[in-house]
């Protein structure tokens, strides 16, 4: 377990147990996954949200290391015969704190079926959790038109200890969870920056950001002390909404700056490729599946994002992948005079720029 205290919850009235179906308004409730290495400050962030007067009705699900989805022991009561009892606790600011002992997706969908409409759901994972399987499940559930949607993955990192945590296993064949949590993050909260600036002097935070961007050049980085952040930066991010392309397009304008060198002993890097000619959509699907599913050339891709210029289409298409799960969807019309260049960013291990570029160019060829 982590060395930080679990989130504090003050029960008001009776524990809520009833699950009632609200009228289906066609709007999915966003789920933000909060992850981070042991002691980074995840519980501090959750406490900050639970105690803030933000005017939102937010549900928080606590999770511990164990089965695919565990339970937070601190929030569980013992029932008859020692059985675990699921508890729903309502907080003074309108938030709800709960625990689950069954399927995560089922629990999430029960949450959004409650009479009281939720604005958002936070899912705090254990410090030893790899967020990739969880992200894939939630994203797939969203694609199946569920009442929930994956909003973003927030990774909290300890600015004082991050360098040590990343170096801890670099000399071995293991791949520490600290890397996984940064690789799959949409936003990274660089927490405890006050401890770094006082101990290591000017330039220390810039060095940490450089190290993070070498692993994941796509993530936004936020500095914080005790995880006190502007909640608008971590809620309703729509990171997996295909129509939300502004952040990605802004990054891709400086696409070459996204590419990084291999990190020592890990081979984790960010790589951007581009192609000016329009590509065949069917060929792109086959190309992606060879890379993501068959691990072409020994490449192991964790994340992938891009914009595509498709033959016989006047629409910009966006590409997004988490491990083996991916989607390509049209998002908007190309603007007049806009450069219709294909640009794709990969984050992974053993990435081969020559192979990726050469095989992608074949998607533009005429059979």
XYZ file of C-alpha atoms in Angstrom:
367
model
C 0.000 0.000 0.000
C 1.090 3.583 -0.429
C 2.632 5.569 2.360
C 0.144 8.383 1.924
C -3.175 8.428 3.743
C -6.274 7.215 1.894
C -8.764 9.881 0.808
C -10.869 11.251 3.623
C -14.631 10.867 3.358
C -17.226 12.274 5.722
C -20.484 10.360 5.641
C -23.688 12.396 5.763
C -26.953 10.656 6.408
C -27.451 7.027 5.435
C -25.193 5.166 3.071
C -26.568 5.303 -0.441
C -27.373 1.903 -1.899
C -30.250 2.376 -4.307
C -29.492 2.327 -8.004
C -32.062 4.155 -10.083
C -32.179 4.649 -13.820
C -32.021 8.261 -14.895
C -33.522 9.340 -18.166
C -31.101 8.612 -20.988
C -30.078 11.998 -22.323
C -27.529 10.518 -24.704
C -24.590 12.144 -22.903
C -21.819 9.889 -21.607
C -20.155 10.585 -18.271
C -16.394 11.029 -18.506
C -14.026 8.786 -16.532
C -10.594 10.087 -15.565
C -8.059 7.451 -14.574
C -5.617 8.730 -11.949
C -2.401 6.766 -11.753
C 1.091 7.301 -10.423
C 3.961 5.583 -8.688
C 3.931 4.818 -4.964
C 3.799 7.996 -2.898
C 3.551 10.337 -5.873
C 0.434 12.036 -4.543
C -2.594 10.342 -6.141
C -4.556 10.276 -2.888
C -3.564 13.877 -2.259
C -5.069 14.786 -5.639
C -8.245 12.841 -4.899
C -8.572 14.536 -1.505
C -8.094 17.913 -3.168
C -10.943 17.171 -5.585
C -13.190 15.791 -2.857
C -12.688 18.846 -0.648
C -12.855 21.550 -3.353
C -15.947 23.642 -3.905
C -16.010 23.046 -7.650
C -19.778 22.817 -8.046
C -19.532 19.431 -9.787
C -21.022 16.116 -8.733
C -18.021 13.815 -8.995
C -17.853 10.138 -8.069
C -14.527 8.679 -6.935
C -13.758 4.973 -7.160
C -10.841 3.673 -5.115
C -8.791 0.728 -6.292
C -5.989 -1.379 -4.852
C -3.484 -3.897 -6.186
C -4.966 -7.367 -6.579
C -7.239 -8.746 -9.264
C -7.903 -6.843 -12.477
C -10.015 -4.453 -10.447
C -9.539 -4.524 -6.693
C -11.050 -2.805 -3.706
C -9.713 -0.200 -1.302
C -9.674 -1.876 2.095
C -9.882 1.413 3.960
C -13.350 2.032 2.537
C -14.841 -1.427 3.123
C -17.032 -2.652 5.983
C -17.127 -6.252 7.167
C -20.590 -7.781 6.879
C -22.071 -11.035 8.192
C -19.570 -13.849 8.129
C -16.758 -11.486 7.205
C -18.279 -10.681 3.792
C -17.212 -7.425 2.160
C -19.932 -4.825 1.876
C -19.914 -2.268 -0.892
C -20.318 1.226 0.504
C -21.400 4.463 -1.168
C -20.499 7.589 0.788
C -21.836 11.014 -0.107
C -19.632 13.985 0.747
C -20.589 17.461 1.885
C -19.629 19.082 -1.428
C -21.871 16.761 -3.453
C -19.199 14.274 -4.469
C -19.653 10.539 -4.015
C -16.911 8.157 -2.847
C -17.438 4.460 -3.471
C -15.759 1.085 -3.647
C -16.409 -1.844 -5.973
C -16.119 -5.571 -5.595
C -17.312 -6.627 -9.045
C -16.790 -5.680 -12.689
C -15.434 -2.162 -13.068
C -17.515 -1.351 -16.133
C -20.640 -2.670 -14.425
C -19.902 -0.518 -11.372
C -19.330 2.556 -13.518
C -22.557 2.050 -15.407
C -24.445 1.617 -12.147
C -23.002 4.918 -10.991
C -24.293 6.804 -14.013
C -27.709 5.152 -13.687
C -28.253 6.754 -10.314
C -31.051 9.261 -9.906
C -28.569 12.034 -9.157
C -26.825 12.919 -12.396
C -23.023 12.727 -12.185
C -20.748 15.231 -13.877
C -17.614 13.109 -13.793
C -15.996 9.953 -12.392
C -12.449 9.641 -11.045
C -10.836 6.218 -10.817
C -7.743 6.084 -8.614
C -5.494 3.107 -9.306
C -2.821 1.521 -7.162
C 0.739 2.779 -7.413
C 1.723 -0.545 -8.994
C -0.935 -0.504 -11.696
C -0.261 -0.443 -15.415
C -3.063 1.771 -16.803
C -3.020 0.242 -20.308
C -5.555 -2.601 -19.782
C -7.885 -0.272 -17.902
C -7.663 2.363 -20.634
C -8.410 -0.218 -23.318
C -11.469 -1.535 -21.473
C -12.916 1.933 -20.891
C -12.178 3.145 -24.399
C -13.743 0.043 -25.947
C -16.791 0.448 -23.721
C -17.100 4.013 -25.017
C -16.963 2.766 -28.617
C -19.767 0.329 -27.800
C -21.973 3.339 -26.994
C -21.835 2.916 -23.250
C -23.110 5.562 -20.835
C -19.488 6.133 -19.778
C -16.465 7.312 -21.738
C -12.734 7.423 -21.093
C -11.916 11.112 -20.660
C -8.183 10.983 -19.958
C -5.367 9.310 -18.047
C -3.732 11.546 -15.437
C -0.367 10.425 -14.078
C 0.954 12.000 -10.890
C 4.753 11.884 -10.618
C 6.963 12.720 -7.654
C 9.351 15.433 -8.820
C 11.777 14.725 -5.992
C 12.055 10.974 -6.658
C 11.165 10.600 -10.340
C 14.749 10.415 -11.588
C 15.532 7.610 -9.143
C 12.323 5.719 -9.969
C 13.055 5.788 -13.698
C 16.675 4.746 -13.220
C 15.872 1.994 -10.731
C 15.361 -0.726 -13.352
C 17.151 0.671 -16.381
C 20.050 -1.703 -15.908
C 17.735 -4.722 -15.815
C 15.381 -6.343 -18.311
C 12.279 -5.239 -16.408
C 10.097 -2.331 -17.439
C 9.048 -0.460 -14.286
C 5.488 0.744 -13.883
C 6.779 4.311 -13.539
C 7.512 4.130 -17.283
C 4.137 2.617 -18.166
C 2.316 5.290 -16.222
C 4.144 8.075 -18.059
C 3.872 6.374 -21.460
C 0.073 6.095 -21.288
C -0.583 9.499 -19.713
C -2.523 12.242 -21.469
C -1.632 14.695 -18.694
C 1.247 14.448 -16.218
C 1.108 16.280 -12.891
C 4.677 16.976 -11.829
C 4.012 17.110 -8.103
C 6.192 18.302 -5.188
C 8.012 20.813 -7.400
C 8.741 22.913 -4.305
C 11.042 20.183 -3.013
C 13.006 20.078 -6.248
C 13.458 23.806 -6.707
C 14.781 24.181 -3.160
C 17.094 21.157 -3.204
C 18.547 21.125 -6.710
C 18.395 24.704 -7.887
C 17.538 26.289 -11.208
C 17.169 23.976 -14.179
C 16.185 20.913 -12.163
C 12.524 21.022 -13.226
C 13.518 21.586 -16.842
C 15.687 18.466 -16.639
C 12.745 16.465 -15.281
C 10.451 17.730 -18.041
C 13.077 16.781 -20.610
C 13.211 13.261 -19.146
C 9.413 12.967 -19.223
C 9.183 14.228 -22.804
C 11.802 11.720 -23.877
C 9.316 9.046 -22.827
C 6.063 10.742 -23.873
C 6.162 13.869 -26.010
C 2.372 13.994 -26.386
C 1.406 14.501 -22.747
C 0.681 17.878 -21.173
C 2.788 18.606 -18.076
C 1.381 20.523 -15.094
C 3.470 21.638 -12.101
C 1.925 21.334 -8.654
C 2.540 21.514 -4.918
C 0.425 18.989 -2.975
C -1.519 18.360 -6.204
C -3.348 21.684 -6.036
C -4.156 22.140 -9.718
C -6.757 23.923 -11.789
C -9.431 21.234 -12.146
C -10.322 22.481 -15.616
C -6.930 21.127 -16.712
C -7.697 17.561 -15.642
C -11.484 17.200 -16.038
C -13.457 17.098 -19.299
C -10.274 16.824 -21.359
C -11.944 14.678 -24.063
C -8.566 13.113 -24.814
C -10.204 10.183 -26.622
C -12.809 12.194 -28.470
C -11.932 12.027 -32.153
C -13.392 15.492 -32.715
C -11.021 17.022 -30.164
C -8.014 17.489 -32.442
C -6.762 20.944 -31.464
C -4.061 19.765 -29.041
C -2.854 17.046 -31.403
C -2.783 19.331 -34.440
C -0.860 21.982 -32.504
C 1.748 19.405 -31.530
C 2.048 18.028 -35.033
C 2.840 21.460 -36.472
C 6.214 20.995 -34.789
C 6.213 17.275 -35.480
C 9.932 16.670 -35.775
C 10.514 18.090 -32.309
C 8.368 15.248 -30.958
C 10.836 12.575 -32.029
C 13.302 11.588 -29.325
C 16.332 9.363 -29.054
C 16.195 5.951 -27.410
C 16.371 6.157 -23.636
C 19.331 4.287 -22.223
C 18.600 0.594 -21.584
C 14.884 0.883 -22.296
C 14.477 1.717 -25.969
C 11.388 3.800 -25.102
C 10.993 6.759 -27.406
C 8.592 9.017 -29.262
C 8.793 8.936 -33.057
C 6.967 11.021 -35.655
C 6.689 10.080 -39.347
C 5.064 12.041 -42.177
C 3.957 11.546 -45.772
C 2.732 14.247 -48.153
C 0.721 12.029 -50.527
C -2.824 10.937 -49.734
C -3.045 7.375 -48.434
C -5.427 4.509 -49.043
C -7.550 3.887 -45.935
C -7.684 0.099 -46.355
C -3.904 -0.044 -46.724
C -3.482 2.065 -43.590
C -5.646 -0.377 -41.629
C -3.546 -3.329 -42.801
C -0.312 -1.424 -42.100
C -1.398 -0.513 -38.576
C -2.505 -4.031 -37.758
C 0.871 -5.403 -38.810
C 2.575 -2.944 -36.459
C 0.170 -3.012 -33.506
C -0.943 -6.639 -33.621
C 1.922 -8.509 -35.254
C 4.724 -6.346 -33.769
C 6.342 -5.872 -37.187
C 10.124 -5.683 -36.931
C 9.981 -6.354 -33.187
C 8.415 -2.931 -32.532
C 6.192 -2.609 -29.468
C 3.850 0.392 -29.739
C 2.152 1.683 -26.592
C 0.438 4.809 -27.900
C -0.174 6.206 -31.358
C -1.828 9.421 -32.534
C -1.973 11.135 -35.890
C -3.817 12.956 -38.642
C -4.378 11.356 -42.028
C -5.105 12.629 -45.520
C -7.218 9.919 -47.148
C -7.691 9.319 -50.870
C -11.137 10.218 -52.227
C -11.999 12.156 -49.074
C -12.018 15.884 -48.303
C -12.008 15.264 -44.552
C -9.150 15.185 -42.067
C -9.063 11.764 -40.377
C -7.630 11.225 -36.900
C -5.839 8.105 -35.759
C -5.523 7.022 -32.150
C -4.285 3.755 -30.638
C -3.766 2.347 -27.168
C -1.807 -0.901 -27.432
C -3.690 -3.142 -29.907
C -6.901 -1.092 -29.881
C -7.138 1.683 -32.472
C -9.591 3.820 -34.423
C -9.460 5.987 -37.536
C -12.346 8.430 -37.952
C -13.125 11.504 -40.086
C -13.297 14.606 -37.894
C -13.588 17.776 -39.991
C -13.179 19.276 -43.443
C -9.670 20.248 -44.505
C -9.336 24.034 -44.479
C -8.546 25.928 -47.653
C -4.797 26.219 -48.074
C -4.116 23.800 -45.215
C -1.226 21.392 -45.691
C -2.860 17.989 -46.031
C 0.131 16.055 -44.744
C -0.119 12.713 -42.957
C 1.616 12.874 -39.584
C 1.688 10.040 -37.055
C 3.312 9.936 -33.627
C 4.320 6.619 -32.060
C 5.369 5.990 -28.460
C 6.951 2.614 -27.860
C 10.021 0.416 -27.673
C 12.359 -0.654 -30.449
C 10.741 1.789 -32.904
C 12.390 1.733 -36.329
C 11.924 5.003 -38.199
C 13.137 3.612 -41.528
C 10.724 0.677 -41.433
C 7.768 2.790 -40.289
C 8.353 5.501 -42.904
C 9.005 3.104 -45.793
C 6.006 0.865 -45.103
C 3.692 3.844 -44.516
C 4.698 5.370 -47.872
C 3.464 2.157 -49.464
C -0.040 3.096 -48.257
C 0.082 5.968 -50.741
C 1.131 3.811 -53.695
C -1.232 2.725 -56.438
C -1.697 -1.047 -56.599
